[in-house]
XYZ file of C-alpha atoms in Angstrom:
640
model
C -9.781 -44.849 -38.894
C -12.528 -41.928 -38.830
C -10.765 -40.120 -35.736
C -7.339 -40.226 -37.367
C -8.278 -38.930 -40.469
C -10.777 -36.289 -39.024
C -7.809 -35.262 -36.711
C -5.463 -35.230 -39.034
C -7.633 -32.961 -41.360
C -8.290 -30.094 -38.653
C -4.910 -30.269 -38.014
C -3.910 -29.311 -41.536
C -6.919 -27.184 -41.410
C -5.775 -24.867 -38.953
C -2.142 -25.226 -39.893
C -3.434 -23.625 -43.547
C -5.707 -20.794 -40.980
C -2.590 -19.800 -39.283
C -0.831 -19.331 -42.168
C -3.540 -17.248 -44.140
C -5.751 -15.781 -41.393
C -9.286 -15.748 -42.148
C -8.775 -11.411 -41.696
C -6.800 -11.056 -44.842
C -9.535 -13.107 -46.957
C -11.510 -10.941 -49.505
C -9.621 -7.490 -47.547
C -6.667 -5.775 -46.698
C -3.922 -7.307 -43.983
C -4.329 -5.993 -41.101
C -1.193 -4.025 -40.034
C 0.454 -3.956 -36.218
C 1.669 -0.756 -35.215
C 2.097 -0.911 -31.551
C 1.580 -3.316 -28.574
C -2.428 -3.838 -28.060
C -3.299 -2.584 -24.671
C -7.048 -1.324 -23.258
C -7.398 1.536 -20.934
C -9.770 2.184 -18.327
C -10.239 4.661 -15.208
C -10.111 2.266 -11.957
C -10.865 4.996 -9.313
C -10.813 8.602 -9.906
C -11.519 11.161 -6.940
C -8.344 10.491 -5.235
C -6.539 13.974 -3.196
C -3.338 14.575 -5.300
C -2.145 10.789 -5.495
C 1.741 10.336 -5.098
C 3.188 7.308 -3.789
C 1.595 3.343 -5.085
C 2.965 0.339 -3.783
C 1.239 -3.663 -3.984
C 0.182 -4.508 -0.141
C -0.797 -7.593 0.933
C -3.644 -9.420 -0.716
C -2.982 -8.245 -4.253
C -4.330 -4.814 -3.235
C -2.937 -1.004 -4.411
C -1.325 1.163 -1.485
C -1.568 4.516 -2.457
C -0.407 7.948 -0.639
C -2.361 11.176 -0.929
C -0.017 13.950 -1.248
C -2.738 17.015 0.212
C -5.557 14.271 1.485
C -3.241 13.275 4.206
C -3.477 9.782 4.057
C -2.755 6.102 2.743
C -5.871 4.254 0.810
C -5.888 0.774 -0.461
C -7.341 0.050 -3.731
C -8.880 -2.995 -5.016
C -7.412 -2.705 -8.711
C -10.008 -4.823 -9.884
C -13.068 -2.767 -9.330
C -11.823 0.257 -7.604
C -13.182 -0.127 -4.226
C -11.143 2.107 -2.117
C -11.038 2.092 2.263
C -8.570 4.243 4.236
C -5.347 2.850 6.163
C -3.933 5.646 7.683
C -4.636 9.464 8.535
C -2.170 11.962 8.952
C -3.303 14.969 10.717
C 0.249 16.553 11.143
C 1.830 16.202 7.400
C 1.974 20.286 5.867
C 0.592 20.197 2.651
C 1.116 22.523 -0.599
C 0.026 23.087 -4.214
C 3.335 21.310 -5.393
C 5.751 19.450 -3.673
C 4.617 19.074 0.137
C 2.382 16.577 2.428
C 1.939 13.067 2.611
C 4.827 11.206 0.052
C 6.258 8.165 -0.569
C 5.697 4.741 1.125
C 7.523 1.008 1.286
C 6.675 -2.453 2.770
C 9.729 -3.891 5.302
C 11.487 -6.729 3.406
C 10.044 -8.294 6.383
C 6.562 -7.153 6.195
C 4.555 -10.403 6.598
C 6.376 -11.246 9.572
C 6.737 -7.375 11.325
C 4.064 -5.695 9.225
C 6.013 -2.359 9.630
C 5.506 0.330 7.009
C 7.730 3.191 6.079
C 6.237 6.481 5.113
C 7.979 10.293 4.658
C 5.925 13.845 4.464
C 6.685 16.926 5.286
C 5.478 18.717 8.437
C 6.104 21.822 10.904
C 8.269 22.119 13.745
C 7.264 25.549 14.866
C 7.972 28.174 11.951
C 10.188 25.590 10.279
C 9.013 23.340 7.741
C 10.820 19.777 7.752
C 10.711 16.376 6.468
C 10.783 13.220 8.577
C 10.638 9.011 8.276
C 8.093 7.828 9.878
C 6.904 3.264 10.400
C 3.664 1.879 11.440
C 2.589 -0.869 11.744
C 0.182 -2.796 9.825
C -2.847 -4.304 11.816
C -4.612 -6.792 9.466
C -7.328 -7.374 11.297
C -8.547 -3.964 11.374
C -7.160 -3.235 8.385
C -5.318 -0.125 9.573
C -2.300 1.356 10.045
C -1.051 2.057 13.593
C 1.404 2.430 16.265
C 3.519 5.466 15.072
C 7.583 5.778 15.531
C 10.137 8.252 13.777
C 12.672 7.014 11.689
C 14.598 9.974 10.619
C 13.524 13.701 11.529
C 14.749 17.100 10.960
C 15.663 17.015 6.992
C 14.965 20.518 5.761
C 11.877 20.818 3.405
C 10.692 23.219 1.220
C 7.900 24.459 -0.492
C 9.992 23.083 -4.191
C 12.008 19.911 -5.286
C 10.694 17.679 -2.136
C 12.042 14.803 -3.675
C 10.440 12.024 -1.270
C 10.509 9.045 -3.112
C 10.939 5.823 -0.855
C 12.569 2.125 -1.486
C 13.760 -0.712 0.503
C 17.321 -2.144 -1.169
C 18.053 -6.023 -1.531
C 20.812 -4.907 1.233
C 17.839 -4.536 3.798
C 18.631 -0.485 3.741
C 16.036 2.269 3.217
C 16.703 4.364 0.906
C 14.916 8.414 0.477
C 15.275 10.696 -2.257
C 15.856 14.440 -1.468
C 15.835 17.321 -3.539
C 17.400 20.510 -2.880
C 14.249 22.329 -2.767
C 14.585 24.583 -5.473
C 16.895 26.872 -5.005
C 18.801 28.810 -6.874
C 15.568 29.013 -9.095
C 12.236 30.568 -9.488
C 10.858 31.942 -6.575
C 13.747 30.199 -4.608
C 16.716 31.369 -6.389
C 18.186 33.814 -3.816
C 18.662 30.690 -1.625
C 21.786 28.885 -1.490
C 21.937 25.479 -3.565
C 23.601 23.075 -1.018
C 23.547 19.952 -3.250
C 26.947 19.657 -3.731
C 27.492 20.385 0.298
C 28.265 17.510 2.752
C 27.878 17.018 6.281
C 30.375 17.896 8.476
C 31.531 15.563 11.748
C 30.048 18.302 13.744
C 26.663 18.134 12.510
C 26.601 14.020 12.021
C 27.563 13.895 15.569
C 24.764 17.090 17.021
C 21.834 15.466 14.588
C 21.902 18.432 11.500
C 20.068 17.691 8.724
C 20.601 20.650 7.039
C 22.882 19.570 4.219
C 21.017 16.410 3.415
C 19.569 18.119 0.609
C 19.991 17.288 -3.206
C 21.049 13.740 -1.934
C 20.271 10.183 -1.848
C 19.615 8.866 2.158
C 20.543 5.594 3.501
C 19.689 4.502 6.338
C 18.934 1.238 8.659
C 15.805 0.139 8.741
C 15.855 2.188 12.793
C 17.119 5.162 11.585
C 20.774 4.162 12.312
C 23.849 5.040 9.812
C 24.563 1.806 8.228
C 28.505 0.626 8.636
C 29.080 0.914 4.755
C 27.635 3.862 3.830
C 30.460 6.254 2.260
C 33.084 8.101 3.881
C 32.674 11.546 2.052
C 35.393 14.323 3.039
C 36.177 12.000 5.950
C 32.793 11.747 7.241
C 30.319 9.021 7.364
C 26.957 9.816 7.400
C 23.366 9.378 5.909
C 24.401 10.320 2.641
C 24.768 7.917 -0.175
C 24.931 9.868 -2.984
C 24.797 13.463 -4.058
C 24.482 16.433 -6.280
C 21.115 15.899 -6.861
C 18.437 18.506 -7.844
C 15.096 16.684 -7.921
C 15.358 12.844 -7.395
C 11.296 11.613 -7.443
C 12.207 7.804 -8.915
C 14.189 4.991 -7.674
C 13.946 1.506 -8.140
C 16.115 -1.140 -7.545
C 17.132 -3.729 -10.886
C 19.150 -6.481 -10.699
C 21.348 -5.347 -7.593
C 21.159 -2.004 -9.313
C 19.888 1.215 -8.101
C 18.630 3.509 -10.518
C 17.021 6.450 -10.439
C 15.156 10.036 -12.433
C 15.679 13.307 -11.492
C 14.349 16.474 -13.266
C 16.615 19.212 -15.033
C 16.602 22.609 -15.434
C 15.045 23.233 -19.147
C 16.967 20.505 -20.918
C 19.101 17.104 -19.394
C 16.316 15.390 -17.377
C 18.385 12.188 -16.149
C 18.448 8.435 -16.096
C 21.133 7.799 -13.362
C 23.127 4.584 -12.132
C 23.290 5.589 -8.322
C 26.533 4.100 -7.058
C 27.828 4.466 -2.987
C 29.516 8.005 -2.640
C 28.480 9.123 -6.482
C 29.069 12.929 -7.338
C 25.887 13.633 -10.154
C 27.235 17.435 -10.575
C 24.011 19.199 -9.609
C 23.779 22.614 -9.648
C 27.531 22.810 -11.561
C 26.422 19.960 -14.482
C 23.150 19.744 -16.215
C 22.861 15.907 -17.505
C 26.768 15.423 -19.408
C 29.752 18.386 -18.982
C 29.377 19.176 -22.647
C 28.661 23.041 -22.004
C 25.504 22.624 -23.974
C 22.763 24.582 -23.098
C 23.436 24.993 -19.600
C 25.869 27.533 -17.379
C 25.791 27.721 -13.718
C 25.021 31.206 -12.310
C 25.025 31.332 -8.277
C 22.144 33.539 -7.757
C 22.686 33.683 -3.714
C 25.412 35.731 -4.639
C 24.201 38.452 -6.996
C 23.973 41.467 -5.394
C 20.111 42.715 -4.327
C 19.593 39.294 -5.987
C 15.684 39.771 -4.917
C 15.256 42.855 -7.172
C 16.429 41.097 -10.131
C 13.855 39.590 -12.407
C 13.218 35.715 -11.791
C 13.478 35.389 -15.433
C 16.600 36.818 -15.957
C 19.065 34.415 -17.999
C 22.055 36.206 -16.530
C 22.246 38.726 -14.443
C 24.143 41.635 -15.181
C 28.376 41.746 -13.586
C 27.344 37.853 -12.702
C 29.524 35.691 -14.423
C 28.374 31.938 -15.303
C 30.219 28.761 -14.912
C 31.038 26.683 -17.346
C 30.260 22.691 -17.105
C 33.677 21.746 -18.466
C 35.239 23.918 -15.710
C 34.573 21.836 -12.803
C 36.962 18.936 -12.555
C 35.571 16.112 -9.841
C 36.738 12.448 -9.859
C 34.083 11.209 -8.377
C 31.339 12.667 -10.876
C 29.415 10.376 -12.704
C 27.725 10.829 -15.693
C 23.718 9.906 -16.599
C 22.773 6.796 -18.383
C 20.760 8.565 -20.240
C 19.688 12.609 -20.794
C 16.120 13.979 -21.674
C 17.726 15.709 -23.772
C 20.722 17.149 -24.320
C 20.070 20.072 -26.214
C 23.239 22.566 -28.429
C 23.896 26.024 -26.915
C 21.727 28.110 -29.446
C 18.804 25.967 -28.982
C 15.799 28.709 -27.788
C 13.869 28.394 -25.331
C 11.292 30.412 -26.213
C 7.756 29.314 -28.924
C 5.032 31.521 -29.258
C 2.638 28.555 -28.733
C 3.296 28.143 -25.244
C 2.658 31.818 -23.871
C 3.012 32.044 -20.160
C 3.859 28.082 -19.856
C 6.663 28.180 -22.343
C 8.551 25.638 -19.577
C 5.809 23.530 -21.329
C 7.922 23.550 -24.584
C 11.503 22.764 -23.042
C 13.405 19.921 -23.906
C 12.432 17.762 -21.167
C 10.135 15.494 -19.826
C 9.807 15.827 -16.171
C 10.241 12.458 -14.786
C 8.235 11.843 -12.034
C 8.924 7.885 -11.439
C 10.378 4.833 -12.863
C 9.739 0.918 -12.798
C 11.062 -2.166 -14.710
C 9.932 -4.462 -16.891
C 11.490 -7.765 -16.257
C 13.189 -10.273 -18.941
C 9.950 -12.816 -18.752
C 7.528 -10.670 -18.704
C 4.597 -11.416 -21.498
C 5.095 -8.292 -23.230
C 7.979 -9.491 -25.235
C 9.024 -5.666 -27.103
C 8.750 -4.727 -22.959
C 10.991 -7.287 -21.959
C 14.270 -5.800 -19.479
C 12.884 -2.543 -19.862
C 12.839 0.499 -17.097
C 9.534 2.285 -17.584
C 9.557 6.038 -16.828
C 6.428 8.730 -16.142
C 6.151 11.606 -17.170
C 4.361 14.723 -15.471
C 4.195 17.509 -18.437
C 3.535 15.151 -21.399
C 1.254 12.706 -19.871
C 3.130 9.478 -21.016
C 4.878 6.763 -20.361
C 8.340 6.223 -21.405
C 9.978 2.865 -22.143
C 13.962 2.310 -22.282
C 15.204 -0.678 -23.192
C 18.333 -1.734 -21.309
C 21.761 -4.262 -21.808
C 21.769 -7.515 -20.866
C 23.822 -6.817 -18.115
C 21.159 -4.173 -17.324
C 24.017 -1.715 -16.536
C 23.546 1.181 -19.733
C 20.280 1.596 -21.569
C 20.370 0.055 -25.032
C 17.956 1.306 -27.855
C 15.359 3.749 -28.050
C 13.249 5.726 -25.880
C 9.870 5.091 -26.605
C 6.817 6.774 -25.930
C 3.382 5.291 -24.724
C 0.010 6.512 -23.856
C -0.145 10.080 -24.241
C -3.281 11.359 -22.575
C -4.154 15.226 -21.373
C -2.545 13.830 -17.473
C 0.171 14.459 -15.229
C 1.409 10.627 -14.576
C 2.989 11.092 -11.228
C 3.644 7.583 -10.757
C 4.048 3.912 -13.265
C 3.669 1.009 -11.436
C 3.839 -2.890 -13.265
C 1.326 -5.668 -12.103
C 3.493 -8.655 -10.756
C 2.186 -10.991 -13.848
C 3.293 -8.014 -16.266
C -0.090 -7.908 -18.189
C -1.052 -4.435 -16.550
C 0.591 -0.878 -16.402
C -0.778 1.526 -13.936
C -0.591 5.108 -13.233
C -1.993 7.450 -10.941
C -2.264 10.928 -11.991
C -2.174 14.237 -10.369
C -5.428 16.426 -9.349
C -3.624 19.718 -10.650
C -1.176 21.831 -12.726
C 0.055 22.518 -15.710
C 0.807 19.802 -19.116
C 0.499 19.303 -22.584
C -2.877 17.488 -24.076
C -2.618 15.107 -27.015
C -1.748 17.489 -29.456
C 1.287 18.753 -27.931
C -0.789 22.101 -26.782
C -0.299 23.446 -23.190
C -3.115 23.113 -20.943
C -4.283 23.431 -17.208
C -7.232 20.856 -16.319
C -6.579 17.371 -16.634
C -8.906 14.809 -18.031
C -8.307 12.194 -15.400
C -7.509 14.189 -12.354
C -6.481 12.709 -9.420
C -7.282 9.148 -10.484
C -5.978 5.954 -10.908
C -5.101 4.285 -14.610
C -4.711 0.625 -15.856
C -3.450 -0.329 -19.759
C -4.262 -4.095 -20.079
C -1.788 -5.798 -22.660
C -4.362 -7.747 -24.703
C -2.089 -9.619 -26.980
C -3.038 -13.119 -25.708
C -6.047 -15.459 -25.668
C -8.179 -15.173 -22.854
C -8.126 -19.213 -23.090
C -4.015 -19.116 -21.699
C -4.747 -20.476 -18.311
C -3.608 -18.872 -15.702
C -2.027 -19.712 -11.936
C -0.955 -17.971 -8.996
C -1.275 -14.546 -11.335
C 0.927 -15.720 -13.731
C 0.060 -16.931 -17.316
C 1.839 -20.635 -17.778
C 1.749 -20.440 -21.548
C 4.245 -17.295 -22.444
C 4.393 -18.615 -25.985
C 1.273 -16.797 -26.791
C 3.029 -13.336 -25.594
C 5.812 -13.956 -28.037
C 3.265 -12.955 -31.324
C 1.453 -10.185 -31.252
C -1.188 -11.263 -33.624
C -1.638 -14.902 -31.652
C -5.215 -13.625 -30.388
C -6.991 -13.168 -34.499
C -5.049 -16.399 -35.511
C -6.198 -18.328 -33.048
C -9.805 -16.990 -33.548
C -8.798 -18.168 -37.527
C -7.640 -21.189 -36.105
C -10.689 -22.200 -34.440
C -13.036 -21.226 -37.340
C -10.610 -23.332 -39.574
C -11.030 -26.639 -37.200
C -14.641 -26.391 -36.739
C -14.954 -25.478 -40.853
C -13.617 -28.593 -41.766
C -14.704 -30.607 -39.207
C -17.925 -30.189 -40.219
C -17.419 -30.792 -43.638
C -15.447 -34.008 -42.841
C -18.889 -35.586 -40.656
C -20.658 -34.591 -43.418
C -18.727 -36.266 -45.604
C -18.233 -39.408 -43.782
C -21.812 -39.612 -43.000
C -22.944 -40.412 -46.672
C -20.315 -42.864 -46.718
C -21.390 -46.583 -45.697
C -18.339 -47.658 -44.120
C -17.927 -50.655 -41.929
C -17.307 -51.100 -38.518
C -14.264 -51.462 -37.156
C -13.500 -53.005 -34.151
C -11.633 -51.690 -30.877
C -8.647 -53.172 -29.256
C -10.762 -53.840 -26.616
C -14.453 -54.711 -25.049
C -16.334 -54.176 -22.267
C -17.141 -57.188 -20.168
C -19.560 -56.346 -17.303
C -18.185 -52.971 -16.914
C -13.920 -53.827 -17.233
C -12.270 -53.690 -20.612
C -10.879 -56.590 -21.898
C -8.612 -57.158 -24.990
C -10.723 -58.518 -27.991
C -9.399 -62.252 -28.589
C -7.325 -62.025 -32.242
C -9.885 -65.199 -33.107
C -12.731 -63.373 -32.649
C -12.281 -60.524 -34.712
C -12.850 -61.647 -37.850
C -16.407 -63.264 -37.030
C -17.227 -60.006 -34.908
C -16.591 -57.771 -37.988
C -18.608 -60.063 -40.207
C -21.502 -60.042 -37.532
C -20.827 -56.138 -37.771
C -21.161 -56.332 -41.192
C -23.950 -57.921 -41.477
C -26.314 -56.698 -39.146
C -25.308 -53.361 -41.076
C -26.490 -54.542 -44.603
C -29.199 -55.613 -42.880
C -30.068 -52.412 -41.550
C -29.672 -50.616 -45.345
C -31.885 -53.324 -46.860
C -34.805 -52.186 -44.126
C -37.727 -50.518 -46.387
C -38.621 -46.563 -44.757
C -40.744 -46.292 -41.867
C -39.494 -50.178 -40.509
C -37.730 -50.322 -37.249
C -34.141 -50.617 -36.968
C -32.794 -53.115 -33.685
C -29.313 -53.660 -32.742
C -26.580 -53.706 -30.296
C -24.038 -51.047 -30.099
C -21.285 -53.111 -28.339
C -18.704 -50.640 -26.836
C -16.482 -52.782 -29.306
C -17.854 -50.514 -31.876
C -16.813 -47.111 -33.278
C -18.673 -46.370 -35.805
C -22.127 -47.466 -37.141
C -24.493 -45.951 -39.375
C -28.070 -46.344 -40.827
C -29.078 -44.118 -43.717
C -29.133 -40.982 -42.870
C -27.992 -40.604 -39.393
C -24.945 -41.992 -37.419
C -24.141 -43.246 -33.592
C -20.532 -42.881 -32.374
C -18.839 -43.456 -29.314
C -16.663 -41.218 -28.367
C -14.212 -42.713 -26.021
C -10.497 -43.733 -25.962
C -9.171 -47.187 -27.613
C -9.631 -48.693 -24.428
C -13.235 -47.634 -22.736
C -13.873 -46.760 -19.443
C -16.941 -45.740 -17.075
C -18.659 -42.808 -17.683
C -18.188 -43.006 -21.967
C -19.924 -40.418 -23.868
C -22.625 -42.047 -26.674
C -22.883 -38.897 -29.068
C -26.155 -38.888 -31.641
C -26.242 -36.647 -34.419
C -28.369 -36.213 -37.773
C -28.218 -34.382 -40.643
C -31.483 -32.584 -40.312
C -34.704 -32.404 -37.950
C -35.880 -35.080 -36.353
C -38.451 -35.995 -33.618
C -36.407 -37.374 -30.952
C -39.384 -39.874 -29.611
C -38.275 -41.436 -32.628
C -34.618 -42.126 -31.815
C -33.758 -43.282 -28.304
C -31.137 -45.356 -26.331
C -32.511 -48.155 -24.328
C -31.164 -50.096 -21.958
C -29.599 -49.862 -18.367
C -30.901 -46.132 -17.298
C -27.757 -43.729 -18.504
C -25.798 -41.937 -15.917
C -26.928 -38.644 -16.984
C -29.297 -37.509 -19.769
C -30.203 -34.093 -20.320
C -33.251 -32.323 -20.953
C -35.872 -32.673 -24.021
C -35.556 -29.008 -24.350
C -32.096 -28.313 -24.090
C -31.676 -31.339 -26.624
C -34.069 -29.404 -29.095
C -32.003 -26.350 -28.643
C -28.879 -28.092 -29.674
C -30.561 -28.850 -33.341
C -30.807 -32.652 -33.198
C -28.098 -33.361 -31.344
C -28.124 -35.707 -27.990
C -25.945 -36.449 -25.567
C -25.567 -38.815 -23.128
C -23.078 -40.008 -20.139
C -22.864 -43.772 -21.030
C -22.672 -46.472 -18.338
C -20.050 -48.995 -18.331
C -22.492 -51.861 -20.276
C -23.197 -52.701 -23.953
C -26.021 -49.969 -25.184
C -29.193 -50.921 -28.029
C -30.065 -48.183 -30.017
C -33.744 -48.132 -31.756
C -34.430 -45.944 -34.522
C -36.635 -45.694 -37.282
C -35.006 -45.707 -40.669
C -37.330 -42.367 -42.697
């Protein structure tokens, strides 16, 4: 039959399309060399961006870090309104304000809100948890209670990033505010210090620095947090220096820190963890690293900042420091030998620019079913000085990174922050308004192209066709090849190719009609009597001979019983284009081969469900279509 045979020839048409796409005809193959994404600028103009959570309604929550309050972003079109205000968050070029942010695992019900920035009590700068709670109607943020106050803050190493556990817990990332560094570095480093009984007991913060904070969801010590030197407090982990990612991955907790001028980390937070900081720089391998305590040099603040080691001051050694409970990175960025130098003439005054590190600034995963197959069980990781993303591939058991670290849109940006889209199709950043990075040629620089603003990379390696529901795409399969989106385009130029040729073909062929299983008897298909058949097809037969045998220019009369598939007369064709067994509503499709005036072809009979216009007939080139009634049709023509 004419469907069979036309199907069956498009399908071998595009199976020959797929395998010799229509792009490597008459050219070159085209060659993949990375994941196809598209980048565009949702909003820009935002105050030092830092924190980015999804809120309700498929919307962006994002923290301003020196504008003092929480916006929500429409990530389709950028249209941004204001949540929250914070009047009493202290602000600073770096590390201070208005940080990190989390939803309640019980949000929709409670609508509370968790934020942490730093502020002033008196002369002494702090850091505090703070909820609110979310008022939808207004489409504000309100109703103001403190979580946890007191944690020292600085104007260096804030830490401050913010996450909700499976567990129910809240968890806050400090760093130990710099010192021991810089500007900082006659100041104490108290990241290896832990609370004692005393100070649990009389509310002091003041060695909650370079840690990891858990807390209830109230402020409270939780039951299980870890008994460290035989006290029980807020800490969860420690020996931190500047913790700004966590994210939670299959039960896991996970986090970045930044290093000193190699051994940025990937860590595997575990309950009561030791991560060495300031005594161990990424592994204890004595490479590239020595611990000096500046807080002890002598006149410590007339010695250069600079200085490597101060003269008399002795350094410690990483393999020196024997702790049980230390555990070492997943992964370093990087791990660098002891003569590496630290010093390139490229870099000038920003030679920090040229160290072995990356800065991590954030991190996020990839899940195993996500459409990006190369992504697939992946953490993601920012980066502030190289403006990039970083991808790390991880075990099945998503417990030790597995492969290579792989780098991904490089533009002149601090990324402060990588956030995935819940179907996986989108990546976005936000980026800071200010300091210091390297541009696209590995070059120091001090203005950003895209300050302050929010980023998207769209994965583009699908159709657009791949229907969608509930933001996720229900056919994967298309994710799984790259190339899917030009061989389908092949695909479809194959199939319409040779169906074309194959009407064309079959219309200069005088075949017979053929019969249905089935008629149409005042509107209800019936099965065609096996008697009848044969003296239907000769009727068929012959009222189509008698049509050929018509001189030009005489009129052509028949019936086209719904009983019949095909029928032609010279030079043009009527099909019906409905199942093997009609029903109501059947589509009667009329084409010809060239022009023709269409006062001279028409359907009559009952009036046809739906007929469309003269002109928009004319603009489809001689071709008519109408919505057939259930009853048997006549077709007129003249044959030219």
């Amino acid at each position: 039959m004419l469907g069979k045979r036309i199907l069956a020839f498009c399908l071998f048409a595009s199976l020959i399309s797929l395998a010799f796409p229509l792009s490597s005809i008459g050219q070159e193959a085209a060659v993949q060399t990375s994941e196809p994404f598209a980048a565009r600028v949702v909003l820009d103009g935002l105050d030092s961006p830092w924190s980015m959570i999804w809120g309700p309604g498929g919307k962006l929550w994002i923290t301003e870090r020196e504008g003092k309050r929480v916006v929500e972003v429409d990530p389709a079109d950028g249209k941004k309104s204001v949540l929250l205000e914070v009047p009493d968050a202290k602000t600073g070029p770096q590390h201070e304000g208005l940080l990190g942010l989390a939803l309640s695992p019980d949000f929709e019900k409670s609508g509370l809100v968790y934020l942490n920035y730093t502020y002033l009590d008196g002369d002494n700068e702090l850091h505090k948890v703070v909820s609110y709670k979310y008022d939808s109607a207004a489409g504000k943020l309100a109703e103001a209670k403190d979580i946890l106050t007191g944690i020292p803050a600085g104007n260096d190493h804030q830490g401050g990033r913010l996450v909700f556990g499976p567990d129910g817990m809240l968890y806050l990332s400090k760093g130990e505010l710099g010192h021991n560094q810089g500007a900082n570095r006659c100041k104490p480093n108290e990241a290896q210090r832990l609370p004692t009984a005393d100070e649990v007991k009389a509310g002091d913060r003041s060695a909650y620095v370079g840690k990891i904070l858990r807390m209830e969801p109230d402020g409270g010590i939780p039951d299980d947090n870890p008994v460290l030197n035989g006290v029980k407090s807020h800490v969860f982990t420690y020996g931190h220096r500047n913790p700004q990612g966590l994210k939670w991955i299959d039960g896991q907790l996970f986090g970045v820190e930044q290093g000193p001028s190699t051994d940025d980390e990937l860590n595997h937070l575990v309950s009561g963890g030791n991560y060495g900081w300031p005594l161990i720089a990424g592994y204890p391998d004595d490479q590239a690293y020595a611990y000096i305590d500046w807080s002890s040099v002598t006149g410590c603040d007339k010695v250069a900042a600079d200085a490597y080691l101060p003269a008399g001051q002795p350094s410690v050694k990483e393999t020196s420091w024997d702790r049980k409970d230390f555990k070492e990175p997943v992964r370093t960025f990087f791990t660098m030998p002891s003569d590496y130098s630290f010093s390139d003439s490229k870099f000038g005054a920003l030679a920090y620019l040229g160290w072995a590190t990356i800065a991590p600034s954030s991190l996020d995963y990839y899940p195993p079913d996500g459409p990006i197959a190369a992504w697939r069980n992946s953490i993601i990781i920012s980066s502030l000085k190289n403006g990039a993303l970083y991808r790390l591939p991880l075990s099945g058991d998503s417990k030790q990174a597995q492969g290579d670290l792989i780098k991904y849109f490089h533009t002149a940006n601090r990324y402060r922050q990588v956030l995935v889209s819940p179907d996986g199709r989108s990546i976005f950043v936000i980026t800071d308004k200010s300091g210091n990075m390297l541009d696209e040629n590995g070059l120091p620089i001090q203005k950003a192209k895209n300050p302050g603003s929010l980023l998207v990379f769209e994965y583009k390696g699908w159709h657009r066709l791949c229907r969608r529901r509930r933001g996720r795409c229900r056919n994967r399969r298309s994710a799984e090849r790259p190339g899917y989106r030009r061989d389908w385009h092949a695909a479809c130029a194959g199939i319409g190719i040779s169906l074309v040729v194959a009407l064309m073909s079959q219309s200069r062929r005088r075949r017979a009609v053929k019969p249905l299983r089935g008629e149409m008897r005042e509107g209800r298909p019936e099965a065609g009597r096996a008697g009848d058949r044969p003296a239907r097809l000769r009727q068929a037969r012959q009222r189509l001979a008698s049509w050929r045998r018509r001189p030009p220019g005489a009129a052509a009369k028949g019936t086209l019983a719904a009983g019949c598939r095909f029928v032609t007369f010279r030079d043009y064709f009527v099909r019906l284009l409905a199942p093997q067994r009609l029903t109501c509503g059947a589509i009667l499709f009329i084409e010809k081969p060239g022009p023709m005036p269409l006062e001279r072809y028409r359907i009559v009979g009952r009036p046809p469900a739906a007929v469309l216009s003269q002109k928009h007939m004319r603009q489809r080139s001689g071709m008519a279509i109408w919505a057939s009634p259930c009853h048997n049709l006549t077709a007129r023509g003249t044959v030219p």
